[in-house]
Coordinates of C-alpha atoms and ligand atoms in Angstrom, one line a residue:
M28 CA -199.0 -28.9 117.4
T29 CA -200.2 -31.1 120.2
D30 CA -198.2 -32.4 123.2
A31 CA -200.1 -35.7 123.3
T32 CA -197.6 -38.6 123.7
V33 CA -199.7 -40.7 121.3
I34 CA -201.3 -39.0 118.3
A35 CA -203.9 -41.2 116.7
S36 CA -205.5 -40.0 113.5
R37 CA -207.4 -41.2 110.4
Q38 CA -205.7 -40.6 107.1
G39 CA -207.6 -41.9 104.0
R40 CA -207.9 -45.6 104.4
I41 CA -205.5 -46.0 107.3
G42 CA -205.4 -45.3 111.0
H43 CA -202.1 -43.6 111.9
I44 CA -200.4 -43.8 115.3
L45 CA -197.5 -41.5 116.1
L46 CA -195.6 -42.2 119.2
N47 CA -194.8 -38.7 120.3
R48 CA -192.4 -38.7 123.2
P49 CA -189.1 -38.0 121.3
K50 CA -187.1 -36.8 124.3
A51 CA -187.6 -40.3 125.9
L52 CA -187.0 -42.0 122.6
N53 CA -190.7 -42.7 122.5
A54 CA -190.5 -45.1 125.4
L55 CA -193.9 -46.4 126.4
D56 CA -195.5 -45.2 129.6
L57 CA -198.9 -46.5 130.8
S58 CA -200.8 -43.6 129.3
M59 CA -199.3 -44.3 125.9
I60 CA -200.1 -48.0 126.2
R61 CA -203.7 -47.1 127.0
A62 CA -203.9 -44.6 124.2
M63 CA -202.6 -47.1 121.6
T64 CA -204.9 -49.8 122.8
A65 CA -207.9 -47.5 122.6
A66 CA -207.0 -46.3 119.1
L67 CA -206.5 -49.9 117.9
Q68 CA -209.8 -51.1 119.5
G69 CA -211.7 -48.2 117.9
W70 CA -210.4 -49.0 114.4
A71 CA -210.8 -52.8 114.6
D72 CA -214.5 -52.7 113.7
D73 CA -214.3 -49.5 111.5
A74 CA -214.8 -50.7 108.0
A75 CA -213.3 -47.4 106.6
V76 CA -210.0 -48.3 108.2
H77 CA -208.1 -50.9 106.1
A78 CA -204.8 -50.9 107.9
V79 CA -202.9 -49.3 110.8
V80 CA -199.5 -47.6 110.5
V81 CA -197.4 -46.9 113.6
E82 CA -194.4 -44.6 113.6
G83 CA -192.1 -42.8 116.1
A84 CA -191.7 -39.0 116.2
G85 CA -188.3 -37.2 116.3
G86 CA -186.3 -39.2 113.7
R87 CA -184.1 -40.9 116.3
A88 CA -186.3 -43.7 117.6
F89 CA -189.3 -45.9 116.9
C90 CA -189.6 -46.8 120.5
A91 CA -186.7 -47.4 123.0
G92 CA -188.7 -49.5 125.5
G93 CA -191.0 -49.1 128.4
D94 CA -191.1 -46.7 131.3
I95 CA -188.6 -48.7 133.3
R96 CA -187.6 -45.9 135.6
A97 CA -191.2 -45.7 136.8
I98 CA -191.3 -49.5 137.3
R99 CA -188.2 -49.2 139.5
A100 CA -189.7 -46.4 141.5
A101 CA -192.8 -48.5 142.1
A102 CA -190.8 -51.5 143.1
L103 CA -188.8 -49.5 145.6
D104 CA -192.2 -48.3 147.0
G105 CA -193.4 -51.9 147.2
D106 CA -196.2 -50.9 144.8
K107 CA -197.2 -54.2 143.3
V108 CA -200.5 -52.9 141.9
S109 CA -198.8 -50.3 139.6
I110 CA -196.2 -52.8 138.3
E111 CA -198.9 -55.4 137.6
A112 CA -201.0 -52.7 135.7
F113 CA -198.1 -51.6 133.6
F114 CA -197.0 -55.1 132.4
A115 CA -200.5 -56.6 132.2
E116 CA -201.7 -53.7 129.9
E117 CA -198.5 -53.7 127.9
Y118 CA -198.6 -57.4 127.2
A119 CA -202.4 -57.2 126.4
L120 CA -201.5 -54.6 123.8
N121 CA -198.8 -56.9 122.4
A122 CA -201.4 -59.7 122.1
L123 CA -204.0 -57.3 120.5
I124 CA -201.4 -56.4 117.8
D125 CA -200.8 -60.1 117.2
M126 CA -204.5 -60.9 116.8
Y127 CA -205.4 -57.6 115.1
P128 CA -208.0 -58.2 112.4
K129 CA -206.4 -55.9 109.8
P130 CA -202.9 -55.2 108.6
Y131 CA -200.7 -53.5 111.2
V132 CA -197.6 -51.9 109.8
A133 CA -194.7 -50.8 112.0
L134 CA -192.4 -48.2 110.3
I135 CA -189.3 -48.7 112.4
D136 CA -186.7 -46.0 111.9
G137 CA -184.0 -45.6 114.6
V138 CA -183.9 -47.3 118.0
C139 CA -186.3 -50.2 118.6
M140 CA -185.7 -52.0 121.8
G141 CA -187.6 -53.8 124.5
G142 CA -191.2 -52.5 124.5
G143 CA -190.6 -51.2 121.0
I144 CA -190.1 -54.7 119.8
G145 CA -193.3 -55.7 121.6
I146 CA -195.4 -53.2 119.5
S147 CA -193.7 -54.2 116.2
V148 CA -192.5 -57.8 116.1
H149 CA -196.1 -59.2 116.4
A150 CA -197.2 -57.0 113.5
D151 CA -197.8 -58.3 109.9
I152 CA -195.4 -55.8 108.3
R153 CA -192.2 -54.5 110.1
V154 CA -190.3 -52.1 107.9
T155 CA -186.7 -51.1 108.7
T156 CA -184.1 -48.7 107.3
E157 CA -180.4 -48.5 107.4
A158 CA -180.8 -46.4 110.6
S159 CA -182.9 -48.9 112.5
L160 CA -181.3 -50.5 115.5
F161 CA -182.9 -53.5 117.3
A162 CA -182.1 -55.1 120.6
M163 CA -183.6 -56.9 123.6
P164 CA -181.1 -55.5 126.2
E165 CA -183.0 -56.5 129.3
T166 CA -180.3 -58.6 130.9
A167 CA -178.4 -55.3 131.3
I168 CA -181.0 -54.1 133.8
A169 CA -181.8 -57.6 135.3
L170 CA -185.2 -57.8 133.7
F171 CA -185.6 -60.4 130.9
P172 CA -186.7 -60.2 127.2
D173 CA -190.5 -59.8 127.6
V174 CA -193.3 -58.3 125.4
G175 CA -193.6 -61.7 123.8
A176 CA -189.8 -62.1 123.2
T177 CA -189.8 -65.4 125.1
F178 CA -192.2 -66.6 122.3
M179 CA -190.4 -64.8 119.4
L180 CA -186.7 -65.4 120.2
P181 CA -186.8 -69.2 120.3
R182 CA -188.4 -69.1 116.8
L183 CA -185.5 -67.2 115.2
P184 CA -183.1 -69.3 113.1
G185 CA -180.9 -71.7 115.2
A186 CA -179.7 -70.3 118.5
L187 CA -179.8 -66.7 117.2
G188 CA -182.6 -65.7 119.6
M189 CA -180.8 -67.1 122.7
Y190 CA -177.7 -65.1 121.6
L191 CA -179.7 -61.9 121.2
G192 CA -181.7 -62.4 124.4
L193 CA -178.8 -63.2 126.7
T194 CA -176.3 -60.7 125.4
G195 CA -178.5 -57.9 124.2
A196 CA -176.6 -57.8 121.0
R197 CA -177.8 -55.0 118.6
L198 CA -179.0 -55.6 115.0
H199 CA -179.1 -53.0 112.3
G200 CA -182.1 -52.9 110.0
A201 CA -181.0 -55.3 107.3
D202 CA -179.7 -57.8 109.9
A203 CA -183.1 -57.6 111.6
V204 CA -184.7 -58.7 108.4
H205 CA -182.2 -61.6 108.0
A206 CA -182.9 -62.6 111.6
G207 CA -186.7 -62.6 111.0
I208 CA -187.4 -59.7 113.4
A209 CA -188.4 -57.4 110.6
T210 CA -190.0 -58.1 107.2
H211 CA -188.9 -55.3 104.8
Y212 CA -185.8 -53.1 104.3
V213 CA -186.5 -49.7 102.8
P214 CA -184.1 -46.7 102.4
K215 CA -184.7 -44.1 105.1
A216 CA -185.1 -41.5 102.3
K217 CA -188.2 -43.3 101.2
F218 CA -189.8 -43.3 104.7
P219 CA -191.5 -39.9 104.7
G220 CA -193.8 -40.8 101.8
L221 CA -194.5 -44.4 102.9
K222 CA -197.4 -43.7 105.2
D223 CA -199.2 -41.7 102.4
A224 CA -198.5 -44.4 99.9
I225 CA -200.0 -47.0 102.2
A226 CA -203.0 -44.7 102.8
A227 CA -203.5 -44.4 99.0
D228 CA -202.5 -47.8 97.7
G229 CA -202.7 -50.2 100.7
V230 CA -199.9 -52.2 102.3
A231 CA -198.7 -53.4 99.0
A232 CA -197.0 -50.0 98.7
V233 CA -194.3 -51.3 101.1
A234 CA -193.1 -54.1 98.8
G235 CA -192.9 -51.5 96.1
V236 CA -190.1 -49.5 97.8
A237 CA -188.3 -52.4 99.5
E238 CA -184.6 -52.9 98.6
T239 CA -182.5 -55.9 98.1
L240 CA -180.8 -56.8 101.4
P241 CA -177.1 -56.4 101.9
E242 CA -175.5 -59.5 103.4
F243 CA -176.2 -60.7 107.0
S244 CA -173.4 -59.2 109.0
L245 CA -173.7 -62.2 111.4
A246 CA -173.3 -64.7 108.6
P247 CA -169.6 -65.4 109.5
H248 CA -170.7 -66.2 113.1
R249 CA -173.9 -68.1 112.5
A250 CA -172.3 -71.5 113.0
A251 CA -170.6 -70.4 116.2
I252 CA -173.8 -68.8 117.5
D253 CA -175.6 -72.2 117.1
R254 CA -172.6 -74.1 118.5
C255 CA -172.3 -71.9 121.6
F256 CA -175.9 -70.6 122.3
G257 CA -177.6 -73.9 121.4
Q258 CA -176.1 -75.5 124.5
D259 CA -178.4 -76.9 127.2
S260 CA -177.2 -74.7 130.1
V261 CA -175.7 -71.3 130.7
K262 CA -172.6 -73.1 132.1
A263 CA -172.3 -75.0 128.9
I264 CA -172.7 -71.8 126.8
L265 CA -169.9 -70.2 128.8
A266 CA -167.6 -73.2 128.3
A267 CA -168.4 -73.4 124.6
L268 CA -167.6 -69.7 124.1
E269 CA -164.3 -70.1 126.0
A270 CA -163.5 -73.1 123.7
E271 CA -164.3 -71.1 120.6
G272 CA -161.3 -68.8 121.0
T273 CA -162.3 -66.2 118.4
E274 CA -162.8 -62.5 118.9
W275 CA -166.5 -62.8 118.4
A276 CA -166.7 -65.4 121.2
H277 CA -164.5 -63.3 123.4
E278 CA -166.9 -60.4 123.0
A279 CA -170.0 -62.5 123.6
L280 CA -168.4 -63.8 126.7
H281 CA -167.5 -60.3 127.8
E282 CA -171.2 -59.2 127.4
L283 CA -172.5 -62.3 129.3
R284 CA -170.1 -61.5 132.1
A285 CA -171.2 -57.8 132.3
V286 CA -175.0 -58.2 132.5
S287 CA -176.8 -59.4 135.6
P288 CA -175.8 -63.0 136.5
S289 CA -179.2 -63.9 137.9
S290 CA -180.9 -62.4 134.8
V291 CA -178.8 -64.5 132.5
L292 CA -180.0 -67.6 134.3
W293 CA -183.7 -66.7 134.4
T294 CA -183.6 -65.4 130.8
F295 CA -182.1 -68.7 129.6
A296 CA -184.9 -70.6 131.3
A297 CA -187.6 -68.2 130.1
I298 CA -186.5 -68.4 126.4
R299 CA -186.3 -72.2 126.6
R300 CA -189.8 -72.4 128.2
G301 CA -191.2 -70.0 125.5
A302 CA -190.2 -72.4 122.7
G303 CA -193.1 -74.7 123.8
L304 CA -195.8 -72.0 124.4
D305 CA -198.1 -70.0 122.1
L306 CA -197.8 -66.2 122.3
K307 CA -200.7 -65.8 124.8
A308 CA -199.2 -68.5 127.2
A309 CA -195.8 -66.9 126.8
L310 CA -197.1 -63.5 127.7
N311 CA -198.9 -65.0 130.8
A312 CA -195.6 -66.7 131.8
E313 CA -193.8 -63.4 131.4
L314 CA -196.3 -61.5 133.5
R315 CA -195.8 -64.1 136.3
L316 CA -192.0 -63.6 136.0
T317 CA -192.2 -59.8 136.3
R318 CA -193.9 -60.2 139.7
H319 CA -190.6 -61.7 141.0
V320 CA -188.0 -60.0 138.8
A321 CA -189.3 -56.4 139.4
F322 CA -188.6 -56.9 143.1
H323 CA -185.1 -58.5 142.7
R324 CA -182.3 -56.3 144.0
D325 CA -180.5 -56.6 140.7
F326 CA -183.4 -54.9 138.8
A327 CA -183.3 -51.8 141.0
E328 CA -179.5 -51.7 140.7
G329 CA -179.5 -52.3 136.9
V330 CA -182.0 -49.5 136.2
R331 CA -180.0 -47.3 138.6
A332 CA -176.8 -47.9 136.7
M333 CA -178.1 -47.8 133.1
L334 CA -181.0 -45.2 133.3
V335 CA -180.9 -43.3 136.6
D336 CA -177.3 -42.5 137.6
K337 CA -176.0 -43.7 134.2
D338 CA -172.6 -44.8 135.6
R339 CA -173.1 -48.1 133.7
S340 CA -171.3 -49.8 136.6
P341 CA -173.9 -52.0 138.3
K342 CA -172.9 -54.0 141.4
W343 CA -174.7 -57.3 140.8
N344 CA -175.6 -59.6 143.7
P345 CA -174.6 -62.4 143.4
A346 CA -171.7 -61.0 141.3
R347 CA -170.9 -64.1 139.2
I348 CA -173.1 -66.6 137.3
E349 CA -171.3 -69.4 139.2
D350 CA -172.5 -67.9 142.6
V351 CA -176.2 -67.8 141.8
S352 CA -178.1 -70.6 143.5
A353 CA -180.3 -72.8 141.4
A354 CA -183.0 -72.6 144.1
D355 CA -183.1 -68.8 143.8
I356 CA -183.7 -69.0 140.0
A357 CA -186.3 -71.8 140.5
A358 CA -188.2 -69.5 142.9
V359 CA -188.3 -66.7 140.4
L360 CA -189.5 -69.0 137.6
A361 CA -192.2 -70.6 139.8
Ligands
QUE411 C1 -181.7 -52.1 128.9 C2 -183.1 -52.0 128.8 C3 -183.7 -50.8 128.6 C4 -182.9 -49.7 128.5 C5 -181.6 -49.7 128.6 C6 -181.0 -51.0 128.8 C7 -185.2 -50.7 128.5 C8 -185.7 -49.4 128.4 C9 -184.9 -48.3 128.2 C10 -185.3 -46.9 128.1 C11 -184.7 -46.1 127.1 C12 -185.1 -44.7 127.0 C13 -186.1 -44.2 127.8 C14 -186.7 -45.1 128.8 C15 -186.3 -46.4 128.9 O1 -183.5 -48.4 128.3 O2 -185.9 -51.7 128.6 O3 -187.7 -44.6 129.6 O4 -186.5 -42.9 127.7 O5 -187.0 -49.2 128.3 O6 -179.6 -51.0 128.9 O7 -183.8 -53.2 128.9

């Protein structure tokens, strides 16, 4: 066994990447981003490699995100260079996956959030199981849905992307296919053999084991999602949710009131802006946004509350969406 956090190997006609940091739910640190990038670049021109397959080790997660604790530590040290390196190289990897010259298959079993979405959603084939769990939960730590999510979310049906990006709502595997975040739904029991089947028969092997989808669990709320999250401002979204008067709307409102108020506002603007950008331009806009957001007091506080002290009781400043000044948000988005 190796203790490398990324294990890249050739297997028949495929290149295989195993994210191997299971205790951190395979969250990406800079060395893993660099190792993945190097493996993909090496296989891009290798005629013997027909496809790349990416998986997470440990059975619990594909990839839970990025090394956000390290970003917080760098921000508290005023270390702009490290923060820039992390996000620039992570987003370059996301773009490389999008433009990759051969099929890239993400086998997503377990948790797939944040940075995990970035190394899967731009892929040609994104396979989920009944145990997959997707989310863009960054408003909870006062970041914003990045890794190309400002490009991806506004392209989901209706206002689903705005709902997912602002609230961090979680989707199970089949729902992720309905939403367009994943492409195939395969029983977890068939996952162990899938890589070998792709190595032997090519990516068509995935369609061979895909199952019919159960119904979209958000189907009963799709109209309300569009009604509420399709509004032209965060203020109007809050008012629409209050007017809705259902349990679903009450829960969505509760989520929006719990996450960073400033983050809700810059996330709304970033997702709106991403609707008009291509992926490269969206990633560039995201990189500029990280230069401000990583140094916002809410980011240090959000990561403290969710990932460092784990008290899950962040003290946001300003504390309410209504108290955030438009000028502060405009400065972050500049
Ligand atoms: C919101 C987030 C993230 C999160 C939790 C949130 C996030 C992220 C992680 C994470 C999870 C496991 C790890 C790790 C980071 O958690 O972006 O290093 O081992 O990366 O509520 O946005």
